mmCIF file of C-alpha atoms in Angstrom:
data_model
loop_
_atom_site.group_PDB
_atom_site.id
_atom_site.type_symbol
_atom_site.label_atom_id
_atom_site.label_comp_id
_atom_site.label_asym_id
_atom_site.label_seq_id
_atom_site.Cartn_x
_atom_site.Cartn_y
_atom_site.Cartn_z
ATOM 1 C CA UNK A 1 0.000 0.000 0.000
ATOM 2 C CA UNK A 2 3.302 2.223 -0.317
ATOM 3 C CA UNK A 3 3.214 3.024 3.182
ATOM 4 C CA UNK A 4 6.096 3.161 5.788
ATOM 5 C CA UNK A 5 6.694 0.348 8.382
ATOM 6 C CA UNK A 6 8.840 1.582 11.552
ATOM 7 C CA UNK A 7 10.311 -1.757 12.937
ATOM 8 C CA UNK A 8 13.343 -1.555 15.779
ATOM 9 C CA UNK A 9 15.853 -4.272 14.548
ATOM 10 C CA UNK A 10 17.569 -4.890 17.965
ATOM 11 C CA UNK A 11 13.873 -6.267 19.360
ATOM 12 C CA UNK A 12 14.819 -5.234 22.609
ATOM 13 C CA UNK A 13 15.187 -2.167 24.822
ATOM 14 C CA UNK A 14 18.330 -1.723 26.976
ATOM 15 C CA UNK A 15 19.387 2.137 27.961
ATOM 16 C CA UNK A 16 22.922 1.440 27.251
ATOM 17 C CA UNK A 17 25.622 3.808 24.787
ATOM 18 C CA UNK A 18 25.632 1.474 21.634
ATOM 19 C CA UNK A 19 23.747 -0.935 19.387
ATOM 20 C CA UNK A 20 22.699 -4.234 19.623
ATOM 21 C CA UNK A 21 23.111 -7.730 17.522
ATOM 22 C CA UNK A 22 20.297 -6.834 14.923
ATOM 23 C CA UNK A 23 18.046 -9.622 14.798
ATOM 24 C CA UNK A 24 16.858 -11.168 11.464
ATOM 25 C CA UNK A 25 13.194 -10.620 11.708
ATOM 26 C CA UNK A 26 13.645 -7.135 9.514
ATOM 27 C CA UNK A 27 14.989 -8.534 6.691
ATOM 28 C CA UNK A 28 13.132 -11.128 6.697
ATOM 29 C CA UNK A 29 9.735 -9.313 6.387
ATOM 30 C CA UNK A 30 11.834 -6.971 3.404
ATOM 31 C CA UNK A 31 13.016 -10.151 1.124
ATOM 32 C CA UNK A 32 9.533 -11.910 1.900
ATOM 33 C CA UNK A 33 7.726 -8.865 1.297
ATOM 34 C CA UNK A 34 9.394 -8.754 -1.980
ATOM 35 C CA UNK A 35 8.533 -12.191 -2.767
ATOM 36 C CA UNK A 36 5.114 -12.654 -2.303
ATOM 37 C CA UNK A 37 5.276 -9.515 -4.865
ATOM 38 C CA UNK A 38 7.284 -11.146 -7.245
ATOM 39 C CA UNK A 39 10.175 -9.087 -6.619
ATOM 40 C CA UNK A 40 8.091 -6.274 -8.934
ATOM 41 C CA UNK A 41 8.507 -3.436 -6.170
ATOM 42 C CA UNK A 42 11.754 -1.861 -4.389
ATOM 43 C CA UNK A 43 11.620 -1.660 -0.798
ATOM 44 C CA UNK A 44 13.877 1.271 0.666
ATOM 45 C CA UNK A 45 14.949 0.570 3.887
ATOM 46 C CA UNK A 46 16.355 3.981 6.195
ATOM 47 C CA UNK A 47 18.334 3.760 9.136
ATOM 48 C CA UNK A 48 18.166 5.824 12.125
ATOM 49 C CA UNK A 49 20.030 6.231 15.469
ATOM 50 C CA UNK A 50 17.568 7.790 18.580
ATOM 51 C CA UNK A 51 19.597 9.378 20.813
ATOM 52 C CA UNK A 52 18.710 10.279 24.188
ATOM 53 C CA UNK A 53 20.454 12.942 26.171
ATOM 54 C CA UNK A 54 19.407 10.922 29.642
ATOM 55 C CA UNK A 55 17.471 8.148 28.541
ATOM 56 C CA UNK A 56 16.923 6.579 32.362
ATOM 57 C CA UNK A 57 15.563 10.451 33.375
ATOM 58 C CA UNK A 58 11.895 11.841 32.975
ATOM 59 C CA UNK A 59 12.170 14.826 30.213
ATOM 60 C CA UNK A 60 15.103 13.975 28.503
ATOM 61 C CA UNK A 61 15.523 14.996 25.096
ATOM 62 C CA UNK A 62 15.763 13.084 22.052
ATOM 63 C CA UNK A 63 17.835 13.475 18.957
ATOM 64 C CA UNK A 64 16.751 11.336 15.951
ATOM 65 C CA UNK A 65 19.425 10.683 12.666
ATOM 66 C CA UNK A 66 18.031 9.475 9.533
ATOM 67 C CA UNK A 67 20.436 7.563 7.103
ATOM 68 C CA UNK A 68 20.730 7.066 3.290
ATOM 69 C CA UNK A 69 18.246 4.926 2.600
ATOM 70 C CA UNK A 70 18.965 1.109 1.425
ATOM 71 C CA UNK A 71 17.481 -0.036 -1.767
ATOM 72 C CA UNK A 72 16.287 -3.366 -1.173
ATOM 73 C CA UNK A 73 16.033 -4.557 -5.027
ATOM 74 C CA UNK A 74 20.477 -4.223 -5.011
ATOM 75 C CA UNK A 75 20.040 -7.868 -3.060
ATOM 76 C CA UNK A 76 17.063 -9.429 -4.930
ATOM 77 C CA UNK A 77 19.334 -11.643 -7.616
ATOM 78 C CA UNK A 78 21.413 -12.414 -4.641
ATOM 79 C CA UNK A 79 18.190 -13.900 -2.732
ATOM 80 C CA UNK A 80 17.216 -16.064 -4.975
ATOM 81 C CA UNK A 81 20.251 -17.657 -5.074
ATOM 82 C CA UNK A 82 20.775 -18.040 -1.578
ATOM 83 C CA UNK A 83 18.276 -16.546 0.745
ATOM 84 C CA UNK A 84 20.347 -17.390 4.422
ATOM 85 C CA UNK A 85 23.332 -15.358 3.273
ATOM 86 C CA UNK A 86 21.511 -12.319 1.995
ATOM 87 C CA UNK A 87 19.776 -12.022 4.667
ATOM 88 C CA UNK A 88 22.698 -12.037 6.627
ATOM 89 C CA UNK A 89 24.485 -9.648 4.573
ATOM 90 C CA UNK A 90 21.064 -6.930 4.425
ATOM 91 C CA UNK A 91 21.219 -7.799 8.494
ATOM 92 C CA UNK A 92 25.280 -6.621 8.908
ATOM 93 C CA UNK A 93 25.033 -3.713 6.495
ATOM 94 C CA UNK A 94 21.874 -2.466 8.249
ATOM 95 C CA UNK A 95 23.665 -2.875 11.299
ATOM 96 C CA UNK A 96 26.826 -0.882 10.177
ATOM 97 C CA UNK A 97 24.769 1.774 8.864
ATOM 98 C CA UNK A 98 22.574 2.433 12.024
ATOM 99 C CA UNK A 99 26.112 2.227 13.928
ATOM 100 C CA UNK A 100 26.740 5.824 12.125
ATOM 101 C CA UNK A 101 24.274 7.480 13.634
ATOM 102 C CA UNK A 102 24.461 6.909 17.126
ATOM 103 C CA UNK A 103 26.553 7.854 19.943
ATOM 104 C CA UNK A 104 28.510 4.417 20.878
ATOM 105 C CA UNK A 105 30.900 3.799 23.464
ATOM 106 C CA UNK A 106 32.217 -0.046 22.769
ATOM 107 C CA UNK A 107 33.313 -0.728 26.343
ATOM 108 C CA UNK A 108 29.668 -0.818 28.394
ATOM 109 C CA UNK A 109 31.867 -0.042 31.636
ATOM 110 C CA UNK A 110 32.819 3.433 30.408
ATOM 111 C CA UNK A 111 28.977 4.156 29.800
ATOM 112 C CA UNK A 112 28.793 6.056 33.265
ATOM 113 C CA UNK A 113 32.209 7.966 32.447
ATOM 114 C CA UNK A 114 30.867 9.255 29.074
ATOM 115 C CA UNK A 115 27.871 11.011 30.889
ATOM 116 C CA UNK A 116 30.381 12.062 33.672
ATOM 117 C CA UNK A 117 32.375 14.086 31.174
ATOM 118 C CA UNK A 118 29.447 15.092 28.683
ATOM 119 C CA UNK A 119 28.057 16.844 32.089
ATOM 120 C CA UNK A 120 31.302 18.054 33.131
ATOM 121 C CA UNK A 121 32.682 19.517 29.483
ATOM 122 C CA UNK A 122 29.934 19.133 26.433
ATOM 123 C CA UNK A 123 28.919 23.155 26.861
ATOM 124 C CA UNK A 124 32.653 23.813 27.008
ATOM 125 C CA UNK A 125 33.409 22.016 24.155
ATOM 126 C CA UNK A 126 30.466 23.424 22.177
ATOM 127 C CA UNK A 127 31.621 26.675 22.524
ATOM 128 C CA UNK A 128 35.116 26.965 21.886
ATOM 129 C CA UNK A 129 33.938 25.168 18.112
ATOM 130 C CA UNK A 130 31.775 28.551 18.470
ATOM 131 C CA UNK A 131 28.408 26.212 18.205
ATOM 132 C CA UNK A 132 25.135 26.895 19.994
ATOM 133 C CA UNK A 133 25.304 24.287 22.923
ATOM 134 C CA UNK A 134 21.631 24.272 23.535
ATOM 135 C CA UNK A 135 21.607 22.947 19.498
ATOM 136 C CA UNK A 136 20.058 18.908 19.808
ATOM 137 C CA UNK A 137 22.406 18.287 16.745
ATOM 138 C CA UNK A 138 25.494 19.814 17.899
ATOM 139 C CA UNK A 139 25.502 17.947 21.468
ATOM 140 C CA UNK A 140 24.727 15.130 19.494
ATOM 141 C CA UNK A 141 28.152 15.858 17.280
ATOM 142 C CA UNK A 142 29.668 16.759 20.429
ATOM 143 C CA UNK A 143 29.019 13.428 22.706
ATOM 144 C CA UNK A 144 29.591 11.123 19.708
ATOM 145 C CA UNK A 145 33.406 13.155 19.473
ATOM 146 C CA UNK A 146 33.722 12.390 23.152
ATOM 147 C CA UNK A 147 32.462 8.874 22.542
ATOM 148 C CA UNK A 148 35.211 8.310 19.935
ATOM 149 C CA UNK A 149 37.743 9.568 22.343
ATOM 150 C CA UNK A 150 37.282 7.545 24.968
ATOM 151 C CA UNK A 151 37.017 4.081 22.731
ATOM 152 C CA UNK A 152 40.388 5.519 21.354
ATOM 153 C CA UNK A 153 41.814 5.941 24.586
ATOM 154 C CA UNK A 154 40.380 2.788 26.017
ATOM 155 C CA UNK A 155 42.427 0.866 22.975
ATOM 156 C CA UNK A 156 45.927 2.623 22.850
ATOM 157 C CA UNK A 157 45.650 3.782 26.413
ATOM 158 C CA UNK A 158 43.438 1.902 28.727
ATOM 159 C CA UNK A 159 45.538 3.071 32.269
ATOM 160 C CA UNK A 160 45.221 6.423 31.660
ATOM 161 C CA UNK A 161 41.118 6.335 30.764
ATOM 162 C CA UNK A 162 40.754 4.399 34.633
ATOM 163 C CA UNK A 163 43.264 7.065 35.978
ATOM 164 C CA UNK A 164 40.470 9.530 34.264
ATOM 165 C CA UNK A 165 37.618 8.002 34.909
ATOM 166 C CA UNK A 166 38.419 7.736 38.774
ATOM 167 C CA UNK A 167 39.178 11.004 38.980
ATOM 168 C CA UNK A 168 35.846 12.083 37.101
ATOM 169 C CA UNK A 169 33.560 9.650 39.519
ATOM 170 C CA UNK A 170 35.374 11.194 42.975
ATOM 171 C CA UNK A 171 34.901 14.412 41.740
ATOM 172 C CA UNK A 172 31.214 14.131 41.108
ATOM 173 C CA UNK A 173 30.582 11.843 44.437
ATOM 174 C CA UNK A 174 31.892 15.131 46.244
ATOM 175 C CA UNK A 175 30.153 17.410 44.355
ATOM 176 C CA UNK A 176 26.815 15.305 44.684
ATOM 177 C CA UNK A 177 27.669 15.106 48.861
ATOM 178 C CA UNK A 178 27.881 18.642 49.205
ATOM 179 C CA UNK A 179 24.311 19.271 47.411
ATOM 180 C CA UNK A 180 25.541 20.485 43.867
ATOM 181 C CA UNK A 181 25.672 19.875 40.364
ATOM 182 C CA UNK A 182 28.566 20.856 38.691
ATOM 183 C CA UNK A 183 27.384 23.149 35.892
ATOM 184 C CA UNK A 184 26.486 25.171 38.902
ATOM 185 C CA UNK A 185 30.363 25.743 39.461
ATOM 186 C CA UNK A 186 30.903 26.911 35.893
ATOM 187 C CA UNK A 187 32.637 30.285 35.680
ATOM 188 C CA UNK A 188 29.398 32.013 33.552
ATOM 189 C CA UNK A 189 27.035 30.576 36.083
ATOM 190 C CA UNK A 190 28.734 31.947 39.430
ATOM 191 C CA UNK A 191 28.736 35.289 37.836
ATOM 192 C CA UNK A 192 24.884 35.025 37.211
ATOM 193 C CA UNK A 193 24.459 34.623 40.689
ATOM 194 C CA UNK A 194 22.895 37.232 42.386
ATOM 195 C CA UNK A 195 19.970 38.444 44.685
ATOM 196 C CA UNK A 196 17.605 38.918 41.336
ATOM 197 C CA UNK A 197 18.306 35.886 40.270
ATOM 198 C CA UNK A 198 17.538 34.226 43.578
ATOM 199 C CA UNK A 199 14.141 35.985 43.787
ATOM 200 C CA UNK A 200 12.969 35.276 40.296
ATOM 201 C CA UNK A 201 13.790 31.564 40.864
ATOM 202 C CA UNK A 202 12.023 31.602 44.165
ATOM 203 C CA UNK A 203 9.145 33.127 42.626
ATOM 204 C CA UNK A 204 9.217 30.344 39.437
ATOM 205 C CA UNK A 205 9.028 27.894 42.360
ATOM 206 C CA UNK A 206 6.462 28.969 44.352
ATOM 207 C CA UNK A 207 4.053 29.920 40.905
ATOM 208 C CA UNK A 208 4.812 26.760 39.583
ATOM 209 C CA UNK A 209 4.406 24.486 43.010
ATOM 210 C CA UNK A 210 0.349 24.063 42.505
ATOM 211 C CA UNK A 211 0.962 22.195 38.727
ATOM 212 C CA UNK A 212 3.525 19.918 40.175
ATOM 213 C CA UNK A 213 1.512 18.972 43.117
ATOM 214 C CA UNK A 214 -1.472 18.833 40.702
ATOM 215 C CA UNK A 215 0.696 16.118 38.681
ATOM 216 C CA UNK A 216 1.455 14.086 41.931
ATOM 217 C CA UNK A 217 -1.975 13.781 42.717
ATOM 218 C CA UNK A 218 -3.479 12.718 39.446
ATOM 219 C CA UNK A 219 -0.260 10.677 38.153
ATOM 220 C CA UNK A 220 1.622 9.452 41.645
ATOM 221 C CA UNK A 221 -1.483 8.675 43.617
ATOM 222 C CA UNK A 222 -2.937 6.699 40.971
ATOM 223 C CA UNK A 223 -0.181 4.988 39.843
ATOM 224 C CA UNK A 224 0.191 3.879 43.295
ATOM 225 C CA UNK A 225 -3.144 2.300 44.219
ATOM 226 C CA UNK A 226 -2.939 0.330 41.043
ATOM 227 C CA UNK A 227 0.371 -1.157 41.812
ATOM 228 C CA UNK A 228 -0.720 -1.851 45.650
ATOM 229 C CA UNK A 229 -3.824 -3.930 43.883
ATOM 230 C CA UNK A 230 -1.772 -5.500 41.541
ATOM 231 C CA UNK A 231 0.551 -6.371 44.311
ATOM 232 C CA UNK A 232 -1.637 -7.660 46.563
ATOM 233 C CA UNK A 233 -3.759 -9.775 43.731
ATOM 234 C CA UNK A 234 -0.039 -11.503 42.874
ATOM 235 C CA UNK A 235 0.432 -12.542 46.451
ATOM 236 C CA UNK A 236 -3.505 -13.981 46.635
ATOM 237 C CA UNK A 237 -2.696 -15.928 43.570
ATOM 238 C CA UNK A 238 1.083 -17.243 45.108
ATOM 239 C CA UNK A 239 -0.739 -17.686 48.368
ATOM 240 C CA UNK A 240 -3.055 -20.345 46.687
ATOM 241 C CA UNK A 241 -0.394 -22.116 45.045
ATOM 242 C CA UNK A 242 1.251 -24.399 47.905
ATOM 243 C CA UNK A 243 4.071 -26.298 46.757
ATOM 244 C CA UNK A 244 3.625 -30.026 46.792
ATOM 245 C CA UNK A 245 6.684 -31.982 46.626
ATOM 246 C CA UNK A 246 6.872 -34.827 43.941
ATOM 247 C CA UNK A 247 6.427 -38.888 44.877
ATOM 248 C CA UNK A 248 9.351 -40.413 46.694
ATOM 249 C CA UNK A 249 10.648 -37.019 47.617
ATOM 250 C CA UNK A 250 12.872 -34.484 46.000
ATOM 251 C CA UNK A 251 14.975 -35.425 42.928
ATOM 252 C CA UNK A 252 18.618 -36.046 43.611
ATOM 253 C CA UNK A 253 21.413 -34.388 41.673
ATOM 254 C CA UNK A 254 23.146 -37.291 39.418
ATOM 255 C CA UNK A 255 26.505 -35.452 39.559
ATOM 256 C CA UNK A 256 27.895 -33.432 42.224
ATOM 257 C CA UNK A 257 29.559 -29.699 41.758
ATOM 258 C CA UNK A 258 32.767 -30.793 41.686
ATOM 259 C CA UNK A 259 31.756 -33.838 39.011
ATOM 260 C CA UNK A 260 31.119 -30.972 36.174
ATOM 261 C CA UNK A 261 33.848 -28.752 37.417
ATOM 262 C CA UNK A 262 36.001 -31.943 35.832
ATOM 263 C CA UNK A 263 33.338 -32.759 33.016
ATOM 264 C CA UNK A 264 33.284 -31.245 29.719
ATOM 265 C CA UNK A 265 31.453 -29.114 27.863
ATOM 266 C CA UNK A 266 30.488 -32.238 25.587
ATOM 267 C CA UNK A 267 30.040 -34.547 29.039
ATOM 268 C CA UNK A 268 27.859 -31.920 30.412
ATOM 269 C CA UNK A 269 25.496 -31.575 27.441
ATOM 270 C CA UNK A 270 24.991 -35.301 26.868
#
């Protein structure tokens, strides 16, 4: 019907700084698609990269990529031959392609470092390239630069990233323990601070204190009595559900921890 499908390739949702295995299931539906029309109609394929400034925090904002678009019909003659490896080969290019537009750090223990320094030096680093740092793109540019430097770092220079790193976590624990965030210690933003400014945020506060409490009571309150119901129909149902051992007892373990600590991987699976 010439319309557009939006399918997410990884078939799973993890808030972590890079992209999954792509599974199979989206090329797939394109090469069967094309089939059952008797390969008589191109299917383009785009690929895009979301990007979340703080995807784990309420309000964060989102910048989406779009790709070149992949023409489908280049891998039709290869298909037919052999449909397993072409949709294989569709699955890794698709894959590659997304990769470009997304922020990815390779190492999923330097995830927490990356958002350490983006918080610490992004508007910096925005602004000596003389870009608008508020700009969705340009922190997007920004982070995935950082990204690249830390993966870099991490693979010519992995003592000096921890050496970093640790630094970059103690210095935000002791921030954090005294109450503060760091942009607050930013040159620009000390010399902002002043009486007025004090007053006019007060006054944001107190104006805007009756809409938040407004959205406790009709989202928190809600959402609360429906998961104390849910809770408390889950241990009814448990509650019914008394365990009855089988005949003759509980079933013994044929082979011992330290019999498959000597087995096999072959001796284990048989």
């Amino acid at each position: 019907e010439n319309k557009a499908l939006l399918l997410y390739p990884e078939a799973i949702c993890i808030l972590e700084r890079r992209l999954r295995p792509l599974k199979k299931g989206l090329s797939r539906i394109v090469f069967q698609s094309a089939a059952a029309m008797d390969y008589g109609k191109n299917i383009w394929v785009v690929p895009a990269g979301i990007n979340y400034t703080a995807a784990n925090k309420f309000g964060s904002k989102v910048f989406i990529e779009f790709g070149k678009a992949m023409r489908a019909d280049e891998y039709y003659e290869r298909f037919k031959q052999d449909k397993v490896k072409t949709i294989n080969e569709f699955t890794r290019d698709l894959e590659k392609k997304m990769s470009e537009h997304l922020v990815i750090v390779k190492n999923p223990e330097h995830d927490r470092f990356l958002e350490l320094i983006e918080e610490m030096h992004l508007t910096e680093w925005l602004k000596n390239k003389n870009v608008d740092p508020s700009d969705l793109e340009q922190q997007y540019i920004g982070s995935k630069e950082l990204a690249a430097m830390i993966n870099y770092v991490d693979e010519h220079n992995p003592a000096m990233l921890i050496d970093l790193k640790t630094k970059a976590v103690d210095y935000n624990r002791r921030v954090r323990a005294n109450l503060l965030r760091d942009h607050l210690l930013h040159p620009d933003n000390i010399l902002k601070m002043n009486f007025g400014r004090f007053l006019l945020d007060g006054i944001i506060l107190w104006l805007g204190l009756p809409i938040y409490m407004f959205g406790v009571i009709t989202n928190k309150v809600p959402y609360m009595l429906a998961q104390n119901v849910a809770d408390n129909k889950v241990k009814a149902k448990l509650g019914d559900m008394d365990y009855q051992p089988p005949k003759g007892g509980e079933p013994k373990a044929k082979y011992s921890m330290e019999d498959l600590k000597s087995m096999s991987v072959e001796e284990i699976n048989k």
